[in-house]
């Protein structure tokens, strides 16, 4: 990822915020012949003594589960078009259009597993987390044979992030008056992504 220093961040609370808002990640792996495979998956994440751990699963029919080892994960954030017409110095500085966004790339190693106990624990934690986000209460019930049988159709993974690149391209290369004008314009627009970018701009400006 192209990452100018003024757009980079090593603050992992930014990664936490990105994953909290959008835990549906893009996972990029290589097969045995070096061809890329791209998956889109919901995940859980946490910090432990070894760093950042991401967990999720594939359908067993998805061949990507066979790609244990090095992998890259893209954590998506909000994005929005920025019109140069909102800059106070648009004429004197000959400003041009751009795009503001937040994103993170995680490089690390995939561990793949399919033992029933570990999969049951994963599905239980995933369902509890995501059911709570929509105000529902479905639960995985390990005592039910029909629930346990479903585990045969998935393969779990643990992804240990070894290098994390967080990019917050939020007008940091502009003077304060421009940043304020962009944030105000984005907050006034109808699309949800623009509102989120405005919130991120205000967050990093303190």
PDB file of C-alpha atoms in Angstrom:
ATOM      1  CA  UNK A   1       0.000   0.000   0.000  1.00  0.00           C
ATOM      2  CA  UNK A   2       1.277   3.448  -0.890  1.00  0.00           C
ATOM      3  CA  UNK A   3       1.591   5.120   2.497  1.00  0.00           C
ATOM      4  CA  UNK A   4       3.026   8.651   2.774  1.00  0.00           C
ATOM      5  CA  UNK A   5       4.232   9.307   6.310  1.00  0.00           C
ATOM      6  CA  UNK A   6       1.651  12.025   7.018  1.00  0.00           C
ATOM      7  CA  UNK A   7      -1.185   9.541   6.336  1.00  0.00           C
ATOM      8  CA  UNK A   8       0.238   6.640   8.354  1.00  0.00           C
ATOM      9  CA  UNK A   9      -0.680   5.688  11.913  1.00  0.00           C
ATOM     10  CA  UNK A  10       0.666   3.115  14.347  1.00  0.00           C
ATOM     11  CA  UNK A  11      -2.156   3.696  16.837  1.00  0.00           C
ATOM     12  CA  UNK A  12      -3.956   0.361  17.150  1.00  0.00           C
ATOM     13  CA  UNK A  13      -7.062   2.041  18.549  1.00  0.00           C
ATOM     14  CA  UNK A  14      -7.619   3.153  14.943  1.00  0.00           C
ATOM     15  CA  UNK A  15      -7.528  -0.488  13.837  1.00  0.00           C
ATOM     16  CA  UNK A  16      -9.967  -1.369  16.625  1.00  0.00           C
ATOM     17  CA  UNK A  17     -12.334   1.366  15.450  1.00  0.00           C
ATOM     18  CA  UNK A  18     -12.161   0.206  11.830  1.00  0.00           C
ATOM     19  CA  UNK A  19     -12.919  -3.399  12.779  1.00  0.00           C
ATOM     20  CA  UNK A  20     -15.703  -2.385  15.147  1.00  0.00           C
ATOM     21  CA  UNK A  21     -17.396  -0.428  12.364  1.00  0.00           C
ATOM     22  CA  UNK A  22     -16.787  -2.980   9.590  1.00  0.00           C
ATOM     23  CA  UNK A  23     -15.639  -6.496  10.603  1.00  0.00           C
ATOM     24  CA  UNK A  24     -16.242  -7.866   7.074  1.00  0.00           C
ATOM     25  CA  UNK A  25     -12.674  -8.140   5.828  1.00  0.00           C
ATOM     26  CA  UNK A  26     -10.938  -9.080   2.583  1.00  0.00           C
ATOM     27  CA  UNK A  27      -8.469 -11.956   2.929  1.00  0.00           C
ATOM     28  CA  UNK A  28      -5.766 -12.458   0.292  1.00  0.00           C
ATOM     29  CA  UNK A  29      -3.799 -15.704   0.114  1.00  0.00           C
ATOM     30  CA  UNK A  30      -1.667 -17.605  -2.403  1.00  0.00           C
ATOM     31  CA  UNK A  31      -2.298 -21.172  -3.501  1.00  0.00           C
ATOM     32  CA  UNK A  32       0.450 -23.735  -3.999  1.00  0.00           C
ATOM     33  CA  UNK A  33       1.200 -22.377  -7.469  1.00  0.00           C
ATOM     34  CA  UNK A  34       1.444 -18.765  -6.327  1.00  0.00           C
ATOM     35  CA  UNK A  35      -1.943 -17.688  -7.699  1.00  0.00           C
ATOM     36  CA  UNK A  36      -3.878 -15.230  -5.507  1.00  0.00           C
ATOM     37  CA  UNK A  37      -7.169 -16.117  -3.864  1.00  0.00           C
ATOM     38  CA  UNK A  38      -9.447 -13.447  -2.388  1.00  0.00           C
ATOM     39  CA  UNK A  39     -12.096 -14.079   0.251  1.00  0.00           C
ATOM     40  CA  UNK A  40     -14.599 -11.867   2.062  1.00  0.00           C
ATOM     41  CA  UNK A  41     -15.320 -12.902   5.633  1.00  0.00           C
ATOM     42  CA  UNK A  42     -16.730 -11.658   8.955  1.00  0.00           C
ATOM     43  CA  UNK A  43     -14.198 -11.815  11.781  1.00  0.00           C
ATOM     44  CA  UNK A  44     -13.605 -11.310  15.458  1.00  0.00           C
ATOM     45  CA  UNK A  45     -10.441  -9.635  16.686  1.00  0.00           C
ATOM     46  CA  UNK A  46      -8.658  -9.171  19.955  1.00  0.00           C
ATOM     47  CA  UNK A  47      -5.330  -8.118  21.444  1.00  0.00           C
ATOM     48  CA  UNK A  48      -3.283 -10.574  23.482  1.00  0.00           C
ATOM     49  CA  UNK A  49       0.281 -10.926  24.722  1.00  0.00           C
ATOM     50  CA  UNK A  50       1.479 -11.713  21.185  1.00  0.00           C
ATOM     51  CA  UNK A  51      -0.283  -8.832  19.443  1.00  0.00           C
ATOM     52  CA  UNK A  52      -3.403  -8.737  17.264  1.00  0.00           C
ATOM     53  CA  UNK A  53      -5.339 -11.955  16.603  1.00  0.00           C
ATOM     54  CA  UNK A  54      -8.113 -12.207  13.979  1.00  0.00           C
ATOM     55  CA  UNK A  55     -10.486 -15.206  13.907  1.00  0.00           C
ATOM     56  CA  UNK A  56     -13.094 -16.462  11.469  1.00  0.00           C
ATOM     57  CA  UNK A  57     -14.046 -19.377   9.228  1.00  0.00           C
ATOM     58  CA  UNK A  58     -14.665 -20.440   5.644  1.00  0.00           C
ATOM     59  CA  UNK A  59     -17.233 -22.778   4.164  1.00  0.00           C
ATOM     60  CA  UNK A  60     -15.411 -26.087   3.721  1.00  0.00           C
ATOM     61  CA  UNK A  61     -16.256 -25.935   0.004  1.00  0.00           C
ATOM     62  CA  UNK A  62     -14.149 -22.759  -0.275  1.00  0.00           C
ATOM     63  CA  UNK A  63     -10.653 -23.819  -1.438  1.00  0.00           C
ATOM     64  CA  UNK A  64      -9.033 -20.856   0.315  1.00  0.00           C
ATOM     65  CA  UNK A  65      -9.000 -22.813   3.582  1.00  0.00           C
ATOM     66  CA  UNK A  66      -6.145 -24.865   2.132  1.00  0.00           C
ATOM     67  CA  UNK A  67      -3.892 -21.776   2.042  1.00  0.00           C
ATOM     68  CA  UNK A  68      -2.398 -21.852   5.519  1.00  0.00           C
ATOM     69  CA  UNK A  69       0.680 -19.671   5.923  1.00  0.00           C
ATOM     70  CA  UNK A  70       1.434 -16.092   4.800  1.00  0.00           C
ATOM     71  CA  UNK A  71      -1.621 -13.939   4.087  1.00  0.00           C
ATOM     72  CA  UNK A  72      -2.785 -10.337   3.838  1.00  0.00           C
ATOM     73  CA  UNK A  73      -5.990  -8.982   5.329  1.00  0.00           C
ATOM     74  CA  UNK A  74      -7.646  -5.717   4.265  1.00  0.00           C
ATOM     75  CA  UNK A  75      -9.777  -3.946   6.866  1.00  0.00           C
ATOM     76  CA  UNK A  76     -12.100  -1.538   5.111  1.00  0.00           C
ATOM     77  CA  UNK A  77     -13.029   1.874   6.434  1.00  0.00           C
ATOM     78  CA  UNK A  78     -15.220   4.744   5.275  1.00  0.00           C
ATOM     79  CA  UNK A  79     -14.398   6.760   2.167  1.00  0.00           C
ATOM     80  CA  UNK A  80     -15.774   9.797   0.372  1.00  0.00           C
ATOM     81  CA  UNK A  81     -15.095  12.110  -2.566  1.00  0.00           C
ATOM     82  CA  UNK A  82     -13.741  15.555  -1.689  1.00  0.00           C
ATOM     83  CA  UNK A  83     -14.563  18.438  -4.038  1.00  0.00           C
ATOM     84  CA  UNK A  84     -11.953  21.199  -4.344  1.00  0.00           C
ATOM     85  CA  UNK A  85     -14.803  23.710  -4.380  1.00  0.00           C
ATOM     86  CA  UNK A  86     -15.033  23.534  -0.559  1.00  0.00           C
ATOM     87  CA  UNK A  87     -11.433  24.638   0.089  1.00  0.00           C
ATOM     88  CA  UNK A  88     -11.066  28.273   1.183  1.00  0.00           C
ATOM     89  CA  UNK A  89      -7.807  28.448  -0.813  1.00  0.00           C
ATOM     90  CA  UNK A  90      -9.118  26.614  -3.886  1.00  0.00           C
ATOM     91  CA  UNK A  91      -8.126  29.399  -6.297  1.00  0.00           C
ATOM     92  CA  UNK A  92      -4.828  30.564  -4.841  1.00  0.00           C
ATOM     93  CA  UNK A  93      -3.548  27.013  -4.333  1.00  0.00           C
ATOM     94  CA  UNK A  94      -5.122  25.560  -7.516  1.00  0.00           C
ATOM     95  CA  UNK A  95      -6.721  22.711  -5.578  1.00  0.00           C
ATOM     96  CA  UNK A  96      -7.922  19.528  -7.316  1.00  0.00           C
ATOM     97  CA  UNK A  97     -10.396  16.734  -6.440  1.00  0.00           C
ATOM     98  CA  UNK A  98      -9.363  13.904  -4.146  1.00  0.00           C
ATOM     99  CA  UNK A  99     -10.741  11.065  -2.051  1.00  0.00           C
ATOM    100  CA  UNK A 100     -10.519  10.753   1.733  1.00  0.00           C
ATOM    101  CA  UNK A 101     -10.546   7.348   3.387  1.00  0.00           C
ATOM    102  CA  UNK A 102      -9.396   5.086   6.199  1.00  0.00           C
ATOM    103  CA  UNK A 103      -8.086   1.550   5.644  1.00  0.00           C
ATOM    104  CA  UNK A 104      -5.722  -0.991   7.213  1.00  0.00           C
ATOM    105  CA  UNK A 105      -3.605  -3.775   5.716  1.00  0.00           C
ATOM    106  CA  UNK A 106      -2.540  -6.611   8.013  1.00  0.00           C
ATOM    107  CA  UNK A 107       0.221  -8.976   6.959  1.00  0.00           C
ATOM    108  CA  UNK A 108       0.697 -12.187   8.872  1.00  0.00           C
ATOM    109  CA  UNK A 109       0.206 -15.932   9.105  1.00  0.00           C
ATOM    110  CA  UNK A 110      -2.938 -18.064   8.858  1.00  0.00           C
ATOM    111  CA  UNK A 111      -3.406 -21.090  11.081  1.00  0.00           C
ATOM    112  CA  UNK A 112      -6.191 -23.394   9.845  1.00  0.00           C
ATOM    113  CA  UNK A 113      -8.133 -25.877  12.010  1.00  0.00           C
ATOM    114  CA  UNK A 114     -11.244 -28.043  11.901  1.00  0.00           C
ATOM    115  CA  UNK A 115     -11.522 -29.790  15.270  1.00  0.00           C
ATOM    116  CA  UNK A 116     -15.065 -29.740  16.593  1.00  0.00           C
ATOM    117  CA  UNK A 117     -14.390 -28.200  20.003  1.00  0.00           C
ATOM    118  CA  UNK A 118     -12.469 -25.238  18.582  1.00  0.00           C
ATOM    119  CA  UNK A 119     -15.043 -24.665  15.837  1.00  0.00           C
ATOM    120  CA  UNK A 120     -17.902 -24.831  18.363  1.00  0.00           C
ATOM    121  CA  UNK A 121     -16.187 -22.208  20.495  1.00  0.00           C
ATOM    122  CA  UNK A 122     -15.597 -19.977  17.461  1.00  0.00           C
ATOM    123  CA  UNK A 123     -19.186 -20.213  16.174  1.00  0.00           C
ATOM    124  CA  UNK A 124     -20.501 -19.548  19.679  1.00  0.00           C
ATOM    125  CA  UNK A 125     -18.404 -16.378  20.020  1.00  0.00           C
ATOM    126  CA  UNK A 126     -19.173 -15.179  16.493  1.00  0.00           C
ATOM    127  CA  UNK A 127     -22.917 -15.661  16.906  1.00  0.00           C
ATOM    128  CA  UNK A 128     -23.029 -14.045  20.341  1.00  0.00           C
ATOM    129  CA  UNK A 129     -21.127 -11.014  19.058  1.00  0.00           C
ATOM    130  CA  UNK A 130     -23.029 -10.450  15.834  1.00  0.00           C
ATOM    131  CA  UNK A 131     -26.454 -11.346  17.228  1.00  0.00           C
ATOM    132  CA  UNK A 132     -25.928  -8.644  19.864  1.00  0.00           C
ATOM    133  CA  UNK A 133     -25.204  -6.072  17.162  1.00  0.00           C
ATOM    134  CA  UNK A 134     -28.677  -6.601  15.650  1.00  0.00           C
ATOM    135  CA  UNK A 135     -30.589  -7.109  18.900  1.00  0.00           C
ATOM    136  CA  UNK A 136     -31.224 -10.824  18.335  1.00  0.00           C
ATOM    137  CA  UNK A 137     -30.480 -13.860  20.457  1.00  0.00           C
ATOM    138  CA  UNK A 138     -29.740 -16.933  18.311  1.00  0.00           C
ATOM    139  CA  UNK A 139     -27.221 -19.185  20.025  1.00  0.00           C
ATOM    140  CA  UNK A 140     -25.115 -22.121  18.936  1.00  0.00           C
ATOM    141  CA  UNK A 141     -26.143 -25.047  21.128  1.00  0.00           C
ATOM    142  CA  UNK A 142     -23.363 -27.636  21.410  1.00  0.00           C
ATOM    143  CA  UNK A 143     -25.704 -30.156  23.061  1.00  0.00           C
ATOM    144  CA  UNK A 144     -27.754 -30.328  19.849  1.00  0.00           C
ATOM    145  CA  UNK A 145     -26.562 -32.883  17.314  1.00  0.00           C
ATOM    146  CA  UNK A 146     -28.044 -30.902  14.425  1.00  0.00           C
ATOM    147  CA  UNK A 147     -26.008 -27.840  15.481  1.00  0.00           C
ATOM    148  CA  UNK A 148     -22.803 -29.852  15.895  1.00  0.00           C
ATOM    149  CA  UNK A 149     -23.363 -31.472  12.507  1.00  0.00           C
ATOM    150  CA  UNK A 150     -23.200 -28.049  10.873  1.00  0.00           C
ATOM    151  CA  UNK A 151     -19.617 -27.670  12.053  1.00  0.00           C
ATOM    152  CA  UNK A 152     -18.538 -30.266   9.505  1.00  0.00           C
ATOM    153  CA  UNK A 153     -19.266 -27.725   6.791  1.00  0.00           C
ATOM    154  CA  UNK A 154     -16.759 -25.090   7.960  1.00  0.00           C
ATOM    155  CA  UNK A 155     -13.030 -24.668   8.561  1.00  0.00           C
ATOM    156  CA  UNK A 156     -11.723 -22.162  11.085  1.00  0.00           C
ATOM    157  CA  UNK A 157      -8.730 -19.867  10.989  1.00  0.00           C
ATOM    158  CA  UNK A 158      -6.588 -17.787  13.296  1.00  0.00           C
ATOM    159  CA  UNK A 159      -4.639 -14.947  11.716  1.00  0.00           C
ATOM    160  CA  UNK A 160      -1.710 -13.538  13.633  1.00  0.00           C
ATOM    161  CA  UNK A 161      -0.885 -10.015  12.414  1.00  0.00           C
ATOM    162  CA  UNK A 162       2.868  -9.564  12.136  1.00  0.00           C
ATOM    163  CA  UNK A 163       2.853  -6.207  10.335  1.00  0.00           C
ATOM    164  CA  UNK A 164       0.047  -3.635  10.382  1.00  0.00           C
ATOM    165  CA  UNK A 165      -0.234  -0.643   8.060  1.00  0.00           C
ATOM    166  CA  UNK A 166      -2.981   1.844   8.927  1.00  0.00           C
ATOM    167  CA  UNK A 167      -3.688   4.584   6.408  1.00  0.00           C
ATOM    168  CA  UNK A 168      -5.819   7.575   7.363  1.00  0.00           C
ATOM    169  CA  UNK A 169      -5.947   9.841   4.324  1.00  0.00           C
ATOM    170  CA  UNK A 170      -7.985  12.622   5.898  1.00  0.00           C
ATOM    171  CA  UNK A 171      -6.655  15.914   4.524  1.00  0.00           C
ATOM    172  CA  UNK A 172      -3.693  16.054   6.920  1.00  0.00           C
ATOM    173  CA  UNK A 173      -1.660  17.594   4.066  1.00  0.00           C
ATOM    174  CA  UNK A 174      -3.964  20.649   4.034  1.00  0.00           C
ATOM    175  CA  UNK A 175      -4.046  23.724   6.269  1.00  0.00           C
ATOM    176  CA  UNK A 176      -6.523  23.733   9.183  1.00  0.00           C
ATOM    177  CA  UNK A 177      -9.062  25.922   7.353  1.00  0.00           C
ATOM    178  CA  UNK A 178      -9.272  23.418   4.511  1.00  0.00           C
ATOM    179  CA  UNK A 179      -9.623  20.464   6.867  1.00  0.00           C
ATOM    180  CA  UNK A 180     -12.435  22.172   8.761  1.00  0.00           C
ATOM    181  CA  UNK A 181     -14.210  23.026   5.521  1.00  0.00           C
ATOM    182  CA  UNK A 182     -13.932  19.465   4.209  1.00  0.00           C
ATOM    183  CA  UNK A 183     -15.186  17.943   7.466  1.00  0.00           C
ATOM    184  CA  UNK A 184     -18.155  20.318   7.523  1.00  0.00           C
ATOM    185  CA  UNK A 185     -19.013  19.580   3.898  1.00  0.00           C
ATOM    186  CA  UNK A 186     -18.812  15.813   4.396  1.00  0.00           C
ATOM    187  CA  UNK A 187     -20.966  15.997   7.535  1.00  0.00           C
ATOM    188  CA  UNK A 188     -23.642  17.880   5.580  1.00  0.00           C
ATOM    189  CA  UNK A 189     -23.946  15.285   2.809  1.00  0.00           C
ATOM    190  CA  UNK A 190     -26.486  12.492   2.708  1.00  0.00           C
ATOM    191  CA  UNK A 191     -24.281   9.430   2.263  1.00  0.00           C
ATOM    192  CA  UNK A 192     -23.276   7.549   5.402  1.00  0.00           C
ATOM    193  CA  UNK A 193     -19.670   7.165   4.245  1.00  0.00           C
ATOM    194  CA  UNK A 194     -19.211  10.921   4.083  1.00  0.00           C
ATOM    195  CA  UNK A 195     -20.505  11.301   7.641  1.00  0.00           C
ATOM    196  CA  UNK A 196     -18.095   8.631   8.857  1.00  0.00           C
ATOM    197  CA  UNK A 197     -15.137  10.274   7.122  1.00  0.00           C
ATOM    198  CA  UNK A 198     -16.067  13.598   8.763  1.00  0.00           C
ATOM    199  CA  UNK A 199     -16.094  11.846  12.150  1.00  0.00           C
ATOM    200  CA  UNK A 200     -12.660  10.368  11.482  1.00  0.00           C
ATOM    201  CA  UNK A 201     -11.310  13.780  10.469  1.00  0.00           C
ATOM    202  CA  UNK A 202     -12.553  15.319  13.697  1.00  0.00           C
ATOM    203  CA  UNK A 203     -11.165  12.416  15.698  1.00  0.00           C
ATOM    204  CA  UNK A 204      -7.612  12.794  14.419  1.00  0.00           C
ATOM    205  CA  UNK A 205      -7.747  16.584  14.681  1.00  0.00           C
ATOM    206  CA  UNK A 206      -8.664  16.211  18.343  1.00  0.00           C
TER     207      UNK A 206
END
